[in-house]
Amino acid sequence: MNKFKNVYVVNHPLCCHNLSIIRDKNTSAEVFRNAIRRITYLLFYKATEDLELEDIKIETPLETCNAQKLSTKKEVIIAPILRAGLIFSDIANDIMPFATVRHIGMYRDEETLTPIWYYNKIPIEFENPNDKIILILDPMLATGNSAIDSIKLFINKGVPEQNIRFVSLISAPEGLENVQQNYPNIKIITAHIDDRLNEHGYICPGLGDAGDRIFNTVEN
Ligand code: URA
């Protein structure tokens, strides 16, 4: 249980174990990436648990049986925020090969902590926005400003809040508060809610800069 409505913390022993690996500043980029990948499967188990199914009949080699498959009426859109979100989208793509991937390019202005867009090829209008399920991916939900901007992008195209999920590895309470004040019905799936943000907008205790650690660009 946590104090935030619509925030699901995947408090699984394997998440806790792998979080301890990625938080360690001495963990190499390779081990860091692999531990995140293991957590990602657990996050997506939760993030996709309410995808719609439809009943079908199939022939096994022995007889006809009733089965269920994902509804073809819904389009799943995976939206990783560049660049750290790419680590999630690899796995998301693997377990949902039918999904569409729409990249969101934004970086954080280190002074104002506001997002600056640099890449957005998402169609201006969506046909049948009610039938889109959006999974926005960013390992670190810090101030919540990039989350809000990316959620707004889909809301402005007519996608209902209920159809949007935000998947993060670690979240700051300040960011969760910010997102929920703006979009109370967005579901957020995370592996941990940390203590606080520091004065530079980094999550504490956190794990440092996720993108730098994933792509091995940490400067000492
Ligand atoms: N982005 C990161 O990579 N780490 C933080 O702690 C905050 C934002």
JSON list of N, CA and C in Angstrom, two decimals, residues 53-81:
[
{"chain": "A", "resi": 53, "resn": "LEU", "atom": "N", "xyz": [-9.31, -8.97, -23.66]},
{"chain": "A", "resi": 53, "resn": "LEU", "atom": "CA", "xyz": [-9.22, -10.25, -24.37]},
{"chain": "A", "resi": 53, "resn": "LEU", "atom": "C", "xyz": [-10.49, -10.50, -25.16]},
{"chain": "A", "resi": 54, "resn": "GLU", "atom": "N", "xyz": [-10.40, -11.32, -26.20]},
{"chain": "A", "resi": 54, "resn": "GLU", "atom": "CA", "xyz": [-11.62, -11.78, -26.87]},
{"chain": "A", "resi": 54, "resn": "GLU", "atom": "C", "xyz": [-11.61, -13.29, -26.97]},
{"chain": "A", "resi": 55, "resn": "ASP", "atom": "N", "xyz": [-12.82, -13.87, -26.93]},
{"chain": "A", "resi": 55, "resn": "ASP", "atom": "CA", "xyz": [-12.94, -15.33, -26.96]},
{"chain": "A", "resi": 55, "resn": "ASP", "atom": "C", "xyz": [-12.77, -15.84, -28.39]},
{"chain": "A", "resi": 56, "resn": "ILE", "atom": "N", "xyz": [-12.03, -16.91, -28.52]},
{"chain": "A", "resi": 56, "resn": "ILE", "atom": "CA", "xyz": [-11.87, -17.55, -29.84]},
{"chain": "A", "resi": 56, "resn": "ILE", "atom": "C", "xyz": [-11.94, -19.07, -29.68]},
{"chain": "A", "resi": 57, "resn": "LYS", "atom": "N", "xyz": [-12.07, -19.75, -30.79]},
{"chain": "A", "resi": 57, "resn": "LYS", "atom": "CA", "xyz": [-11.97, -21.21, -30.77]},
{"chain": "A", "resi": 57, "resn": "LYS", "atom": "C", "xyz": [-10.76, -21.58, -31.61]},
{"chain": "A", "resi": 58, "resn": "ILE", "atom": "N", "xyz": [-9.99, -22.52, -31.12]},
{"chain": "A", "resi": 58, "resn": "ILE", "atom": "CA", "xyz": [-8.86, -22.99, -31.92]},
{"chain": "A", "resi": 58, "resn": "ILE", "atom": "C", "xyz": [-8.84, -24.51, -31.95]},
{"chain": "A", "resi": 59, "resn": "GLU", "atom": "N", "xyz": [-8.15, -25.02, -32.97]},
{"chain": "A", "resi": 59, "resn": "GLU", "atom": "CA", "xyz": [-8.00, -26.48, -33.09]},
{"chain": "A", "resi": 59, "resn": "GLU", "atom": "C", "xyz": [-6.64, -26.85, -32.54]},
{"chain": "A", "resi": 60, "resn": "THR", "atom": "N", "xyz": [-6.61, -27.62, -31.48]},
{"chain": "A", "resi": 60, "resn": "THR", "atom": "CA", "xyz": [-5.34, -28.20, -31.07]},
{"chain": "A", "resi": 60, "resn": "THR", "atom": "C", "xyz": [-5.14, -29.44, -31.94]},
{"chain": "A", "resi": 61, "resn": "PRO", "atom": "N", "xyz": [-4.02, -30.10, -31.90]},
{"chain": "A", "resi": 61, "resn": "PRO", "atom": "CA", "xyz": [-3.87, -31.34, -32.70]},
{"chain": "A", "resi": 61, "resn": "PRO", "atom": "C", "xyz": [-4.90, -32.40, -32.29]},
{"chain": "A", "resi": 62, "resn": "LEU", "atom": "N", "xyz": [-5.54, -32.22, -31.11]},
{"chain": "A", "resi": 62, "resn": "LEU", "atom": "CA", "xyz": [-6.47, -33.24, -30.61]},
{"chain": "A", "resi": 62, "resn": "LEU", "atom": "C", "xyz": [-7.94, -32.89, -30.76]},
{"chain": "A", "resi": 63, "resn": "GLU", "atom": "N", "xyz": [-8.29, -31.62, -30.49]},
{"chain": "A", "resi": 63, "resn": "GLU", "atom": "CA", "xyz": [-9.71, -31.23, -30.58]},
{"chain": "A", "resi": 63, "resn": "GLU", "atom": "C", "xyz": [-9.86, -29.71, -30.58]},
{"chain": "A", "resi": 64, "resn": "THR", "atom": "N", "xyz": [-11.12, -29.27, -30.66]},
{"chain": "A", "resi": 64, "resn": "THR", "atom": "CA", "xyz": [-11.41, -27.83, -30.62]},
{"chain": "A", "resi": 64, "resn": "THR", "atom": "C", "xyz": [-11.42, -27.38, -29.17]},
{"chain": "A", "resi": 65, "resn": "CYS", "atom": "N", "xyz": [-10.85, -26.23, -28.93]},
{"chain": "A", "resi": 65, "resn": "CYS", "atom": "CA", "xyz": [-10.96, -25.72, -27.55]},
{"chain": "A", "resi": 65, "resn": "CYS", "atom": "C", "xyz": [-11.22, -24.22, -27.55]},
{"chain": "A", "resi": 66, "resn": "ASN", "atom": "N", "xyz": [-11.79, -23.77, -26.44]},
{"chain": "A", "resi": 66, "resn": "ASN", "atom": "CA", "xyz": [-12.02, -22.33, -26.26]},
{"chain": "A", "resi": 66, "resn": "ASN", "atom": "C", "xyz": [-10.71, -21.71, -25.80]},
{"chain": "A", "resi": 67, "resn": "ALA", "atom": "N", "xyz": [-10.44, -20.54, -26.33]},
{"chain": "A", "resi": 67, "resn": "ALA", "atom": "CA", "xyz": [-9.21, -19.84, -25.92]},
{"chain": "A", "resi": 67, "resn": "ALA", "atom": "C", "xyz": [-9.50, -18.34, -25.92]},
{"chain": "A", "resi": 68, "resn": "GLN", "atom": "N", "xyz": [-8.53, -17.57, -25.51]},
{"chain": "A", "resi": 68, "resn": "GLN", "atom": "CA", "xyz": [-8.68, -16.12, -25.52]},
{"chain": "A", "resi": 68, "resn": "GLN", "atom": "C", "xyz": [-7.43, -15.51, -26.13]},
{"chain": "A", "resi": 69, "resn": "LYS", "atom": "N", "xyz": [-7.65, -14.47, -26.91]},
{"chain": "A", "resi": 69, "resn": "LYS", "atom": "CA", "xyz": [-6.48, -13.73, -27.40]},
{"chain": "A", "resi": 69, "resn": "LYS", "atom": "C", "xyz": [-6.73, -12.24, -27.21]},
{"chain": "A", "resi": 70, "resn": "LEU", "atom": "N", "xyz": [-5.66, -11.46, -27.32]},
{"chain": "A", "resi": 70, "resn": "LEU", "atom": "CA", "xyz": [-5.82, -10.02, -27.09]},
{"chain": "A", "resi": 70, "resn": "LEU", "atom": "C", "xyz": [-6.77, -9.43, -28.13]},
{"chain": "A", "resi": 71, "resn": "SER", "atom": "N", "xyz": [-7.59, -8.52, -27.67]},
{"chain": "A", "resi": 71, "resn": "SER", "atom": "CA", "xyz": [-8.57, -7.89, -28.54]},
{"chain": "A", "resi": 71, "resn": "SER", "atom": "C", "xyz": [-7.88, -7.17, -29.70]},
{"chain": "A", "resi": 72, "resn": "THR", "atom": "N", "xyz": [-8.37, -7.41, -30.90]},
{"chain": "A", "resi": 72, "resn": "THR", "atom": "CA", "xyz": [-7.77, -6.73, -32.07]},
{"chain": "A", "resi": 72, "resn": "THR", "atom": "C", "xyz": [-8.31, -5.31, -32.19]},
{"chain": "A", "resi": 73, "resn": "LYS", "atom": "N", "xyz": [-9.32, -4.99, -31.37]},
{"chain": "A", "resi": 73, "resn": "LYS", "atom": "CA", "xyz": [-9.91, -3.63, -31.43]},
{"chain": "A", "resi": 73, "resn": "LYS", "atom": "C", "xyz": [-8.98, -2.60, -30.81]},
{"chain": "A", "resi": 74, "resn": "LYS", "atom": "N", "xyz": [-8.09, -3.05, -29.92]},
{"chain": "A", "resi": 74, "resn": "LYS", "atom": "CA", "xyz": [-7.23, -2.09, -29.21]},
{"chain": "A", "resi": 74, "resn": "LYS", "atom": "C", "xyz": [-5.83, -2.07, -29.83]},
{"chain": "A", "resi": 75, "resn": "GLU", "atom": "N", "xyz": [-5.29, -0.87, -29.96]},
{"chain": "A", "resi": 75, "resn": "GLU", "atom": "CA", "xyz": [-3.90, -0.76, -30.41]},
{"chain": "A", "resi": 75, "resn": "GLU", "atom": "C", "xyz": [-3.03, -0.37, -29.21]},
{"chain": "A", "resi": 76, "resn": "VAL", "atom": "N", "xyz": [-2.03, -1.20, -28.93]},
{"chain": "A", "resi": 76, "resn": "VAL", "atom": "CA", "xyz": [-1.11, -0.88, -27.83]},
{"chain": "A", "resi": 76, "resn": "VAL", "atom": "C", "xyz": [0.02, -0.03, -28.39]},
{"chain": "A", "resi": 77, "resn": "ILE", "atom": "N", "xyz": [0.25, 1.12, -27.78]},
{"chain": "A", "resi": 77, "resn": "ILE", "atom": "CA", "xyz": [1.34, 2.00, -28.20]},
{"chain": "A", "resi": 77, "resn": "ILE", "atom": "C", "xyz": [2.37, 2.08, -27.08]},
{"chain": "A", "resi": 78, "resn": "ILE", "atom": "N", "xyz": [3.59, 1.70, -27.41]},
{"chain": "A", "resi": 78, "resn": "ILE", "atom": "CA", "xyz": [4.70, 1.79, -26.45]},
{"chain": "A", "resi": 78, "resn": "ILE", "atom": "C", "xyz": [5.40, 3.11, -26.73]},
{"chain": "A", "resi": 79, "resn": "ALA", "atom": "N", "xyz": [5.51, 3.96, -25.71]},
{"chain": "A", "resi": 79, "resn": "ALA", "atom": "CA", "xyz": [6.10, 5.29, -25.94]},
{"chain": "A", "resi": 79, "resn": "ALA", "atom": "C", "xyz": [7.28, 5.52, -24.99]},
{"chain": "A", "resi": 80, "resn": "PRO", "atom": "N", "xyz": [8.48, 5.08, -25.39]},
{"chain": "A", "resi": 80, "resn": "PRO", "atom": "CA", "xyz": [9.64, 5.32, -24.54]},
{"chain": "A", "resi": 80, "resn": "PRO", "atom": "C", "xyz": [10.11, 6.77, -24.63]},
{"chain": "A", "resi": 81, "resn": "ILE", "atom": "N", "xyz": [10.44, 7.35, -23.48]},
{"chain": "A", "resi": 81, "resn": "ILE", "atom": "CA", "xyz": [11.04, 8.68, -23.49]},
{"chain": "A", "resi": 81, "resn": "ILE", "atom": "C", "xyz": [12.54, 8.50, -23.65]}
]
